[in-house]
Amino acid sequence: MNECYYDKRMDFFYNKTNTDTVDEWTGPKLIVVLCFGTFFCLFIFISNSLVIAAVVKNKRFHFPFYYLLANLAAADFFAGIAYVFLMFNTGPVSKTLTVNRWFLRQGLLDTSLTASLVNLLVIAVERHMSIMRMKIHSNLTKKRVTFLIISIWAIAIFMGAVPTLGWNCLCDITACSSLAPIYSRSYLVFWSVLNLVVFFIMVVVYIRIYMYVQRKTNVLSSHTSGSISRRRTPVKLMKTVMTLLGAFVVCWTPGLVVLLLDGLNCTYCGIQNVKRWFLLLALMNSVMNPVIYSYKDDEMWITMKRMICCSSEDKSQDRRSSRVPSTVLCRSTDTSGQYIEDGIIQGTICGKGDLGDKGNS
């Protein structure tokens, strides 16, 4: 029967797996790292809080897509918390941690990744359902969206806790990985492959949506009198969501590949030399997302700018502006019956015939 080491500190496992904890991270180098980390984490907290507040405040964002977008911002906010905890429990401090504290450190990171990943997957499914059916919104009610958001976080917390629940190497030192010295290599293989497969599925879904929208727009544009800019709007909006997915894949894939190589026990891959840079790249994803929201969505930027500047408009002006949506989704009256134009993702409504869909959202 294998001996278990629940009462050992992390220095025992680091020494067993020959893991580099960067003891030279002291003095000016450590101060620079903490300063940059603190700046990025503060930006993550402030910017993602603004995104969530914008969705809550602006009634034009009260649709399933934007609720899920706000939840993605909440996942990024949670990632900021995870990085703050990591900053003060890494480097030479890592060896002094207890097993439970180390599990907490890694569990927070795993939970934030899973929350973002599952949320993006749900957004992909929601967009696919609505666009393929030529609808402004999906049939998701607020109750269903709430259930989905709760489910996303339940899955994220569970996946973050899996190693703590038993899939670890505390009772089998020979199975320990190098990057995560109390994680089993088999778990790292499972974790990285699972995430990479989900990445691939989401990319395929969005490419399918993009090609469908582009083909439908090109076919129907010859039968409508809409302006060129209106006909290009659906493709432009799909690029916004695909930019979010692309940033996520680019920022997280290198780290997952490194974990996979570690799980496969690749001793000649030099993973110890790149792990910190890839972790920093993953951090940048939570910094980039709110920038993408505000840059790609004029209405989001205007709402966030108003909150930052603490400016407010008269009620009469607000009523007038609410009748002129920044991005509109109209239905064509040609022989096709329905035509996706402005706002496949924005979800605001044009025409009396669409008011019923708004009620279902």
mmCIF file of C-alpha atoms in Angstrom:
data_model
loop_
_atom_site.group_PDB
_atom_site.id
_atom_site.type_symbol
_atom_site.label_atom_id
_atom_site.label_comp_id
_atom_site.label_asym_id
_atom_site.label_seq_id
_atom_site.Cartn_x
_atom_site.Cartn_y
_atom_site.Cartn_z
ATOM 1 C CA MET A 1 0.000 0.000 0.000
ATOM 2 C CA ASN A 2 1.375 3.402 -0.981
ATOM 3 C CA GLU A 3 2.151 5.930 1.719
ATOM 4 C CA CYS A 4 0.200 9.218 1.613
ATOM 5 C CA TYR A 5 1.741 12.603 2.375
ATOM 6 C CA TYR A 6 -1.172 14.853 3.310
ATOM 7 C CA ASP A 7 0.741 16.477 6.175
ATOM 8 C CA LYS A 8 3.820 17.482 4.164
ATOM 9 C CA ARG A 9 4.591 21.006 3.014
ATOM 10 C CA MET A 10 5.144 21.801 -0.629
ATOM 11 C CA ASP A 11 8.951 21.847 -0.362
ATOM 12 C CA PHE A 12 8.786 18.047 0.022
ATOM 13 C CA PHE A 13 6.959 17.646 -3.299
ATOM 14 C CA TYR A 14 9.029 20.273 -5.119
ATOM 15 C CA ASN A 15 12.201 18.439 -4.108
ATOM 16 C CA LYS A 16 10.767 15.074 -5.136
ATOM 17 C CA THR A 17 9.784 16.326 -8.605
ATOM 18 C CA ASN A 18 12.789 18.646 -9.074
ATOM 19 C CA THR A 19 10.451 21.561 -9.719
ATOM 20 C CA ASP A 20 12.034 25.004 -10.102
ATOM 21 C CA THR A 21 10.392 27.558 -7.773
ATOM 22 C CA VAL A 22 12.685 30.429 -8.768
ATOM 23 C CA ASP A 23 14.393 31.169 -5.491
ATOM 24 C CA GLU A 24 16.139 34.139 -7.131
ATOM 25 C CA TRP A 25 12.808 35.991 -7.407
ATOM 26 C CA THR A 26 13.691 38.424 -4.654
ATOM 27 C CA GLY A 27 14.572 42.082 -4.317
ATOM 28 C CA PRO A 28 13.973 44.453 -7.277
ATOM 29 C CA LYS A 29 12.863 41.648 -9.620
ATOM 30 C CA LEU A 30 10.120 40.567 -7.262
ATOM 31 C CA ILE A 31 8.993 44.177 -6.755
ATOM 32 C CA VAL A 32 8.731 44.754 -10.527
ATOM 33 C CA VAL A 33 6.704 41.554 -10.966
ATOM 34 C CA LEU A 34 4.339 42.477 -8.136
ATOM 35 C CA CYS A 35 3.891 46.028 -9.459
ATOM 36 C CA PHE A 36 3.019 44.884 -12.973
ATOM 37 C CA GLY A 37 0.787 42.136 -11.615
ATOM 38 C CA THR A 38 -1.022 44.559 -9.321
ATOM 39 C CA PHE A 39 -1.594 47.029 -12.164
ATOM 40 C CA PHE A 40 -3.064 44.383 -14.473
ATOM 41 C CA CYS A 41 -5.239 42.923 -11.723
ATOM 42 C CA LEU A 42 -6.617 46.367 -10.832
ATOM 43 C CA PHE A 43 -7.411 46.931 -14.505
ATOM 44 C CA ILE A 44 -9.177 43.554 -14.635
ATOM 45 C CA PHE A 45 -11.295 44.405 -11.576
ATOM 46 C CA ILE A 46 -12.268 47.893 -12.749
ATOM 47 C CA SER A 47 -12.863 47.167 -16.445
ATOM 48 C CA ASN A 48 -14.870 43.988 -15.953
ATOM 49 C CA SER A 49 -16.920 45.640 -13.215
ATOM 50 C CA LEU A 50 -17.788 48.359 -15.728
ATOM 51 C CA VAL A 51 -18.887 45.757 -18.272
ATOM 52 C CA ILE A 52 -21.173 44.063 -15.748
ATOM 53 C CA ALA A 53 -22.559 47.418 -14.593
ATOM 54 C CA ALA A 54 -23.155 48.480 -18.209
ATOM 55 C CA VAL A 55 -25.226 45.366 -18.896
ATOM 56 C CA VAL A 56 -27.262 45.931 -15.742
ATOM 57 C CA LYS A 57 -27.785 49.649 -16.337
ATOM 58 C CA ASN A 58 -28.489 49.797 -20.075
ATOM 59 C CA LYS A 59 -31.839 48.235 -20.999
ATOM 60 C CA ARG A 60 -30.613 47.681 -24.548
ATOM 61 C CA PHE A 61 -28.375 44.974 -23.137
ATOM 62 C CA HIS A 62 -31.163 43.071 -21.383
ATOM 63 C CA PHE A 63 -30.983 40.065 -23.698
ATOM 64 C CA PRO A 64 -29.593 36.519 -23.276
ATOM 65 C CA PHE A 65 -26.399 37.237 -25.187
ATOM 66 C CA TYR A 66 -25.465 40.192 -22.999
ATOM 67 C CA TYR A 67 -26.317 38.374 -19.781
ATOM 68 C CA LEU A 68 -23.847 35.683 -20.825
ATOM 69 C CA LEU A 69 -21.350 38.372 -21.815
ATOM 70 C CA ALA A 70 -21.670 39.872 -18.333
ATOM 71 C CA ASN A 71 -21.081 36.437 -16.867
ATOM 72 C CA LEU A 72 -17.920 36.133 -18.961
ATOM 73 C CA ALA A 73 -16.794 39.452 -17.460
ATOM 74 C CA ALA A 74 -17.565 38.002 -14.018
ATOM 75 C CA ALA A 75 -15.333 35.025 -14.859
ATOM 76 C CA ASP A 76 -12.542 37.453 -15.802
ATOM 77 C CA PHE A 77 -13.107 39.316 -12.526
ATOM 78 C CA PHE A 78 -12.781 36.006 -10.687
ATOM 79 C CA ALA A 79 -9.599 35.319 -12.658
ATOM 80 C CA GLY A 80 -8.221 38.599 -11.278
ATOM 81 C CA ILE A 81 -8.851 37.328 -7.750
ATOM 82 C CA ALA A 82 -7.084 34.069 -8.620
ATOM 83 C CA TYR A 83 -4.041 35.948 -9.970
ATOM 84 C CA VAL A 84 -3.826 38.159 -6.887
ATOM 85 C CA PHE A 85 -3.808 35.059 -4.692
ATOM 86 C CA LEU A 86 -1.197 33.501 -6.959
ATOM 87 C CA MET A 87 1.089 36.551 -6.861
ATOM 88 C CA PHE A 88 1.456 36.335 -3.093
ATOM 89 C CA ASN A 89 1.778 32.541 -3.035
ATOM 90 C CA THR A 90 4.355 31.870 -5.737
ATOM 91 C CA GLY A 91 8.122 31.968 -6.193
ATOM 92 C CA PRO A 92 10.068 31.122 -3.035
ATOM 93 C CA VAL A 93 6.803 31.229 -1.034
ATOM 94 C CA SER A 94 5.564 28.162 -2.921
ATOM 95 C CA LYS A 95 7.767 25.820 -0.899
ATOM 96 C CA THR A 96 6.307 27.029 2.390
ATOM 97 C CA LEU A 97 2.687 26.403 1.410
ATOM 98 C CA THR A 98 0.606 23.624 2.892
ATOM 99 C CA VAL A 99 -1.006 21.097 0.568
ATOM 100 C CA ASN A 100 -4.466 22.608 1.099
ATOM 101 C CA ARG A 101 -3.273 26.141 0.385
ATOM 102 C CA TRP A 102 -1.543 25.001 -2.796
ATOM 103 C CA PHE A 103 -4.726 23.210 -3.890
ATOM 104 C CA LEU A 104 -6.635 26.442 -3.276
ATOM 105 C CA ARG A 105 -4.150 28.432 -5.368
ATOM 106 C CA GLN A 106 -4.421 26.128 -8.340
ATOM 107 C CA GLY A 107 -8.123 25.513 -7.865
ATOM 108 C CA LEU A 108 -8.885 29.213 -8.233
ATOM 109 C CA LEU A 109 -7.010 29.324 -11.556
ATOM 110 C CA ASP A 110 -8.695 26.160 -12.833
ATOM 111 C CA THR A 111 -12.115 27.452 -11.813
ATOM 112 C CA SER A 112 -11.636 30.773 -13.613
ATOM 113 C CA LEU A 113 -10.474 29.007 -16.795
ATOM 114 C CA THR A 114 -13.402 26.586 -16.736
ATOM 115 C CA ALA A 115 -15.926 29.371 -16.078
ATOM 116 C CA SER A 116 -14.659 31.339 -19.089
ATOM 117 C CA LEU A 117 -14.475 28.270 -21.296
ATOM 118 C CA VAL A 118 -17.951 26.924 -20.503
ATOM 119 C CA ASN A 119 -19.412 30.423 -20.773
ATOM 120 C CA LEU A 120 -17.942 30.854 -24.265
ATOM 121 C CA LEU A 121 -19.313 27.446 -25.208
ATOM 122 C CA VAL A 122 -22.806 28.421 -24.029
ATOM 123 C CA ILE A 123 -22.571 31.700 -25.984
ATOM 124 C CA ALA A 124 -21.583 29.704 -29.075
ATOM 125 C CA VAL A 125 -24.598 27.422 -28.719
ATOM 126 C CA GLU A 126 -26.931 30.380 -28.045
ATOM 127 C CA ARG A 127 -25.693 32.238 -31.125
ATOM 128 C CA HIS A 128 -25.934 29.109 -33.270
ATOM 129 C CA MET A 129 -29.526 28.439 -32.185
ATOM 130 C CA SER A 130 -30.706 31.982 -32.847
ATOM 131 C CA ILE A 131 -28.862 32.695 -36.088
ATOM 132 C CA MET A 132 -29.544 29.349 -37.747
ATOM 133 C CA ARG A 133 -33.248 29.833 -37.029
ATOM 134 C CA MET A 134 -33.105 33.379 -38.394
ATOM 135 C CA LYS A 135 -34.254 34.838 -35.080
ATOM 136 C CA ILE A 136 -33.227 38.006 -33.309
ATOM 137 C CA HIS A 137 -32.814 36.208 -30.002
ATOM 138 C CA SER A 138 -32.738 32.649 -28.869
ATOM 139 C CA ASN A 139 -35.721 31.283 -26.991
ATOM 140 C CA LEU A 140 -33.895 31.602 -23.699
ATOM 141 C CA THR A 141 -35.951 33.251 -20.988
ATOM 142 C CA LYS A 142 -34.373 35.037 -18.040
ATOM 143 C CA LYS A 143 -34.994 31.957 -15.891
ATOM 144 C CA ARG A 144 -33.199 29.738 -18.370
ATOM 145 C CA VAL A 145 -30.276 32.140 -18.647
ATOM 146 C CA THR A 146 -30.057 32.273 -14.845
ATOM 147 C CA PHE A 147 -30.063 28.475 -14.720
ATOM 148 C CA LEU A 148 -27.297 28.360 -17.344
ATOM 149 C CA ILE A 149 -25.164 30.864 -15.438
ATOM 150 C CA ILE A 150 -25.580 28.896 -12.196
ATOM 151 C CA SER A 151 -24.706 25.689 -14.065
ATOM 152 C CA ILE A 152 -21.598 27.306 -15.564
ATOM 153 C CA TRP A 153 -20.265 28.196 -12.138
ATOM 154 C CA ALA A 154 -21.228 24.824 -10.662
ATOM 155 C CA ILE A 155 -19.237 23.048 -13.393
ATOM 156 C CA ALA A 156 -16.321 25.477 -12.945
ATOM 157 C CA ILE A 157 -16.156 24.982 -9.182
ATOM 158 C CA PHE A 158 -16.385 21.213 -9.554
ATOM 159 C CA MET A 159 -13.605 21.079 -12.147
ATOM 160 C CA GLY A 160 -11.439 23.324 -9.993
ATOM 161 C CA ALA A 161 -11.958 20.975 -7.040
ATOM 162 C CA VAL A 162 -11.355 17.664 -8.845
ATOM 163 C CA PRO A 163 -7.685 17.335 -7.754
ATOM 164 C CA THR A 164 -8.643 18.179 -4.176
ATOM 165 C CA LEU A 165 -11.357 15.517 -4.266
ATOM 166 C CA GLY A 166 -8.832 12.797 -4.984
ATOM 167 C CA TRP A 167 -7.295 12.983 -8.457
ATOM 168 C CA ASN A 168 -3.831 13.855 -7.183
ATOM 169 C CA CYS A 169 -0.534 12.149 -6.440
ATOM 170 C CA LEU A 170 -0.346 12.564 -2.681
ATOM 171 C CA CYS A 171 -0.398 8.796 -2.333
ATOM 172 C CA ASP A 172 1.685 8.063 -5.433
ATOM 173 C CA ILE A 173 4.727 10.310 -5.679
ATOM 174 C CA THR A 174 5.948 8.618 -8.857
ATOM 175 C CA ALA A 175 2.862 9.903 -10.713
ATOM 176 C CA CYS A 176 3.424 13.564 -9.778
ATOM 177 C CA SER A 177 3.923 16.124 -12.519
ATOM 178 C CA SER A 178 6.714 18.658 -12.721
ATOM 179 C CA LEU A 179 4.736 21.895 -13.165
ATOM 180 C CA ALA A 180 2.093 20.955 -10.590
ATOM 181 C CA PRO A 181 3.971 18.756 -8.111
ATOM 182 C CA ILE A 182 0.897 17.336 -6.368
ATOM 183 C CA TYR A 183 -1.213 16.886 -9.525
ATOM 184 C CA SER A 184 -1.152 13.512 -11.228
ATOM 185 C CA ARG A 185 0.217 13.512 -14.745
ATOM 186 C CA SER A 186 -2.891 11.632 -15.849
ATOM 187 C CA TYR A 187 -5.043 14.502 -14.591
ATOM 188 C CA LEU A 188 -2.982 17.063 -16.513
ATOM 189 C CA VAL A 189 -3.425 15.034 -19.699
ATOM 190 C CA PHE A 190 -7.189 14.810 -19.099
ATOM 191 C CA TRP A 191 -7.479 18.508 -18.231
ATOM 192 C CA SER A 192 -5.464 19.836 -21.164
ATOM 193 C CA VAL A 193 -6.989 17.504 -23.784
ATOM 194 C CA LEU A 194 -10.523 18.278 -22.582
ATOM 195 C CA ASN A 195 -9.967 22.015 -22.873
ATOM 196 C CA LEU A 196 -8.246 21.779 -26.247
ATOM 197 C CA VAL A 197 -11.134 19.682 -27.605
ATOM 198 C CA VAL A 198 -13.648 22.272 -26.393
ATOM 199 C CA PHE A 199 -11.534 24.975 -28.071
ATOM 200 C CA PHE A 200 -11.760 23.060 -31.337
ATOM 201 C CA ILE A 201 -15.527 22.581 -31.025
ATOM 202 C CA MET A 202 -16.103 26.297 -30.417
ATOM 203 C CA VAL A 203 -13.908 27.308 -33.332
ATOM 204 C CA VAL A 204 -15.849 24.958 -35.635
ATOM 205 C CA VAL A 205 -19.200 26.317 -34.382
ATOM 206 C CA TYR A 206 -18.217 29.942 -34.937
ATOM 207 C CA ILE A 207 -16.736 29.240 -38.356
ATOM 208 C CA ARG A 208 -20.016 27.547 -39.290
ATOM 209 C CA ILE A 209 -22.015 30.556 -38.056
ATOM 210 C CA TYR A 210 -19.708 33.000 -39.806
ATOM 211 C CA MET A 211 -19.937 31.161 -43.128
ATOM 212 C CA TYR A 212 -23.726 30.869 -42.837
ATOM 213 C CA VAL A 213 -24.191 34.571 -42.107
ATOM 214 C CA GLN A 214 -21.844 35.601 -44.893
ATOM 215 C CA ARG A 215 -23.523 33.287 -47.408
ATOM 216 C CA LYS A 216 -27.028 34.367 -46.366
ATOM 217 C CA THR A 217 -26.065 38.033 -46.527
ATOM 218 C CA ASN A 218 -24.547 37.690 -50.001
ATOM 219 C CA VAL A 219 -27.567 35.788 -51.336
ATOM 220 C CA LEU A 220 -30.177 38.141 -49.935
ATOM 221 C CA SER A 221 -28.322 41.399 -50.517
ATOM 222 C CA SER A 222 -29.181 41.357 -54.202
ATOM 223 C CA HIS A 223 -32.905 41.273 -53.318
ATOM 224 C CA THR A 224 -32.845 44.158 -50.864
ATOM 225 C CA SER A 225 -32.309 47.871 -51.091
ATOM 226 C CA GLY A 226 -30.295 48.060 -47.855
ATOM 227 C CA SER A 227 -27.056 49.977 -47.794
ATOM 228 C CA ILE A 228 -23.735 48.222 -48.096
ATOM 229 C CA SER A 229 -22.890 49.040 -44.507
ATOM 230 C CA ARG A 230 -26.120 47.436 -43.298
ATOM 231 C CA ARG A 231 -25.451 44.285 -45.293
ATOM 232 C CA ARG A 232 -21.956 44.036 -43.847
ATOM 233 C CA THR A 233 -23.069 44.519 -40.255
ATOM 234 C CA PRO A 234 -23.840 40.815 -39.523
ATOM 235 C CA VAL A 235 -20.364 39.738 -40.588
ATOM 236 C CA LYS A 236 -18.797 42.559 -38.588
ATOM 237 C CA LEU A 237 -20.716 41.575 -35.463
ATOM 238 C CA MET A 238 -19.752 37.926 -35.824
ATOM 239 C CA LYS A 239 -16.130 39.045 -36.009
ATOM 240 C CA THR A 240 -16.600 40.669 -32.592
ATOM 241 C CA VAL A 241 -17.545 37.406 -30.928
ATOM 242 C CA MET A 242 -14.925 35.496 -32.886
ATOM 243 C CA THR A 243 -12.338 38.019 -31.689
ATOM 244 C CA LEU A 244 -13.255 37.135 -28.090
ATOM 245 C CA LEU A 245 -12.923 33.446 -28.834
ATOM 246 C CA GLY A 246 -9.709 33.968 -30.783
ATOM 247 C CA ALA A 247 -8.133 35.934 -27.933
ATOM 248 C CA PHE A 248 -9.123 33.210 -25.467
ATOM 249 C CA VAL A 249 -7.690 30.424 -27.619
ATOM 250 C CA VAL A 250 -4.444 32.287 -28.317
ATOM 251 C CA CYS A 251 -3.912 33.204 -24.657
ATOM 252 C CA TRP A 252 -4.709 29.794 -23.160
ATOM 253 C CA THR A 253 -3.581 27.247 -25.758
ATOM 254 C CA PRO A 254 0.199 27.583 -25.120
ATOM 255 C CA GLY A 255 -0.288 26.960 -21.392
ATOM 256 C CA LEU A 256 -2.526 23.956 -22.026
ATOM 257 C CA VAL A 257 0.001 22.503 -24.465
ATOM 258 C CA VAL A 258 2.728 22.880 -21.827
ATOM 259 C CA LEU A 259 0.515 21.099 -19.282
ATOM 260 C CA LEU A 260 -0.111 18.318 -21.805
ATOM 261 C CA LEU A 261 3.618 17.885 -22.403
ATOM 262 C CA ASP A 262 4.197 17.763 -18.658
ATOM 263 C CA GLY A 263 1.433 15.199 -18.286
ATOM 264 C CA LEU A 264 3.104 13.094 -20.979
ATOM 265 C CA ASN A 265 6.318 13.342 -18.927
ATOM 266 C CA CYS A 266 8.304 15.140 -21.617
ATOM 267 C CA THR A 267 11.600 15.715 -19.795
ATOM 268 C CA TYR A 268 13.335 17.340 -22.786
ATOM 269 C CA CYS A 269 10.717 19.979 -23.665
ATOM 270 C CA GLY A 270 12.060 22.774 -21.451
ATOM 271 C CA ILE A 271 8.635 23.498 -19.997
ATOM 272 C CA GLN A 272 10.079 25.027 -16.837
ATOM 273 C CA ASN A 273 11.588 27.861 -18.909
ATOM 274 C CA VAL A 274 8.314 28.984 -20.467
ATOM 275 C CA LYS A 275 5.635 28.250 -17.866
ATOM 276 C CA ARG A 276 5.684 31.730 -16.288
ATOM 277 C CA TRP A 277 5.421 33.497 -19.647
ATOM 278 C CA PHE A 278 2.464 31.384 -20.661
ATOM 279 C CA LEU A 279 0.788 32.068 -17.335
ATOM 280 C CA LEU A 280 1.269 35.794 -17.965
ATOM 281 C CA LEU A 281 -0.238 35.322 -21.428
ATOM 282 C CA ALA A 282 -3.300 33.720 -19.823
ATOM 283 C CA LEU A 283 -3.570 36.714 -17.496
ATOM 284 C CA MET A 284 -3.613 39.027 -20.509
ATOM 285 C CA ASN A 285 -6.823 37.390 -21.742
ATOM 286 C CA SER A 286 -8.742 38.836 -18.807
ATOM 287 C CA VAL A 287 -7.191 42.228 -19.621
ATOM 288 C CA MET A 288 -8.048 42.025 -23.323
ATOM 289 C CA ASN A 289 -11.724 41.012 -23.075
ATOM 290 C CA PRO A 290 -13.137 44.300 -21.702
ATOM 291 C CA VAL A 291 -11.044 46.186 -24.253
ATOM 292 C CA ILE A 292 -12.614 44.090 -27.019
ATOM 293 C CA TYR A 293 -16.123 44.733 -25.641
ATOM 294 C CA SER A 294 -15.683 48.491 -25.611
ATOM 295 C CA TYR A 295 -13.749 48.732 -28.880
ATOM 296 C CA LYS A 296 -16.106 46.573 -30.924
ATOM 297 C CA ASP A 297 -19.412 47.720 -29.409
ATOM 298 C CA ASP A 298 -20.082 51.460 -29.594
ATOM 299 C CA GLU A 299 -23.082 51.231 -27.282
ATOM 300 C CA MET A 300 -21.040 49.402 -24.648
ATOM 301 C CA TRP A 301 -18.287 52.009 -24.875
ATOM 302 C CA ILE A 302 -20.752 54.896 -24.565
ATOM 303 C CA THR A 303 -22.394 53.315 -21.518
ATOM 304 C CA MET A 304 -19.060 52.638 -19.837
ATOM 305 C CA LYS A 305 -17.832 56.144 -20.646
ATOM 306 C CA ARG A 306 -20.919 57.678 -19.058
ATOM 307 C CA MET A 307 -20.385 55.665 -15.888
ATOM 308 C CA ILE A 308 -16.713 56.627 -15.739
ATOM 309 C CA CYS A 309 -17.482 60.302 -16.225
ATOM 310 C CA CYS A 310 -20.427 60.134 -13.814
ATOM 311 C CA SER A 311 -22.543 61.939 -16.412
ATOM 312 C CA SER A 312 -26.296 61.558 -16.757
ATOM 313 C CA GLU A 313 -28.755 62.718 -19.370
ATOM 314 C CA ASP A 314 -32.264 64.109 -18.995
ATOM 315 C CA LYS A 315 -35.059 61.593 -19.019
ATOM 316 C CA SER A 316 -36.441 63.062 -22.218
ATOM 317 C CA GLN A 317 -33.120 62.613 -23.973
ATOM 318 C CA ASP A 318 -32.868 59.062 -22.672
ATOM 319 C CA ARG A 319 -36.332 58.251 -23.996
ATOM 320 C CA ARG A 320 -35.486 59.666 -27.414
ATOM 321 C CA SER A 321 -32.164 57.860 -27.644
ATOM 322 C CA SER A 322 -33.719 54.550 -26.610
ATOM 323 C CA ARG A 323 -35.853 54.670 -29.741
ATOM 324 C CA VAL A 324 -32.802 54.839 -31.984
ATOM 325 C CA PRO A 325 -30.832 51.616 -31.420
ATOM 326 C CA SER A 326 -27.171 51.688 -32.297
ATOM 327 C CA THR A 327 -27.465 48.374 -34.045
ATOM 328 C CA VAL A 328 -30.819 47.215 -35.353
ATOM 329 C CA LEU A 329 -32.128 43.866 -36.435
ATOM 330 C CA CYS A 330 -34.877 44.157 -39.004
ATOM 331 C CA ARG A 331 -36.860 41.692 -41.032
ATOM 332 C CA SER A 332 -36.982 42.012 -44.764
ATOM 333 C CA THR A 333 -40.242 42.070 -46.679
ATOM 334 C CA ASP A 334 -38.813 40.277 -49.703
ATOM 335 C CA THR A 335 -39.627 36.728 -50.846
ATOM 336 C CA SER A 336 -37.153 35.208 -48.431
ATOM 337 C CA GLY A 337 -39.464 36.043 -45.542
ATOM 338 C CA GLN A 338 -36.663 36.872 -43.113
ATOM 339 C CA TYR A 339 -33.338 38.618 -43.505
ATOM 340 C CA ILE A 340 -30.596 39.056 -40.959
ATOM 341 C CA GLU A 341 -29.262 42.582 -41.137
ATOM 342 C CA ASP A 342 -27.936 44.873 -38.437
ATOM 343 C CA GLY A 343 -27.413 43.355 -35.005
ATOM 344 C CA ILE A 344 -27.296 39.581 -35.092
ATOM 345 C CA ILE A 345 -25.525 39.744 -31.780
ATOM 346 C CA GLN A 346 -26.628 43.101 -30.402
ATOM 347 C CA GLY A 347 -30.217 41.938 -30.282
ATOM 348 C CA THR A 348 -32.087 45.249 -30.407
ATOM 349 C CA ILE A 349 -35.395 45.252 -32.264
ATOM 350 C CA CYS A 350 -36.796 46.995 -35.315
ATOM 351 C CA GLY A 351 -40.433 46.955 -36.265
ATOM 352 C CA LYS A 352 -43.634 45.984 -34.488
ATOM 353 C CA GLY A 353 -43.410 42.407 -35.675
ATOM 354 C CA ASP A 354 -40.368 41.766 -33.461
ATOM 355 C CA LEU A 355 -41.776 42.985 -30.188
ATOM 356 C CA GLY A 356 -42.892 39.501 -29.288
ATOM 357 C CA ASP A 357 -39.357 38.182 -29.366
ATOM 358 C CA LYS A 358 -38.261 40.880 -26.959
ATOM 359 C CA GLY A 359 -40.831 39.762 -24.469
ATOM 360 C CA ASN A 360 -39.474 36.252 -24.533
ATOM 361 C CA SER A 361 -36.002 37.449 -23.693
#
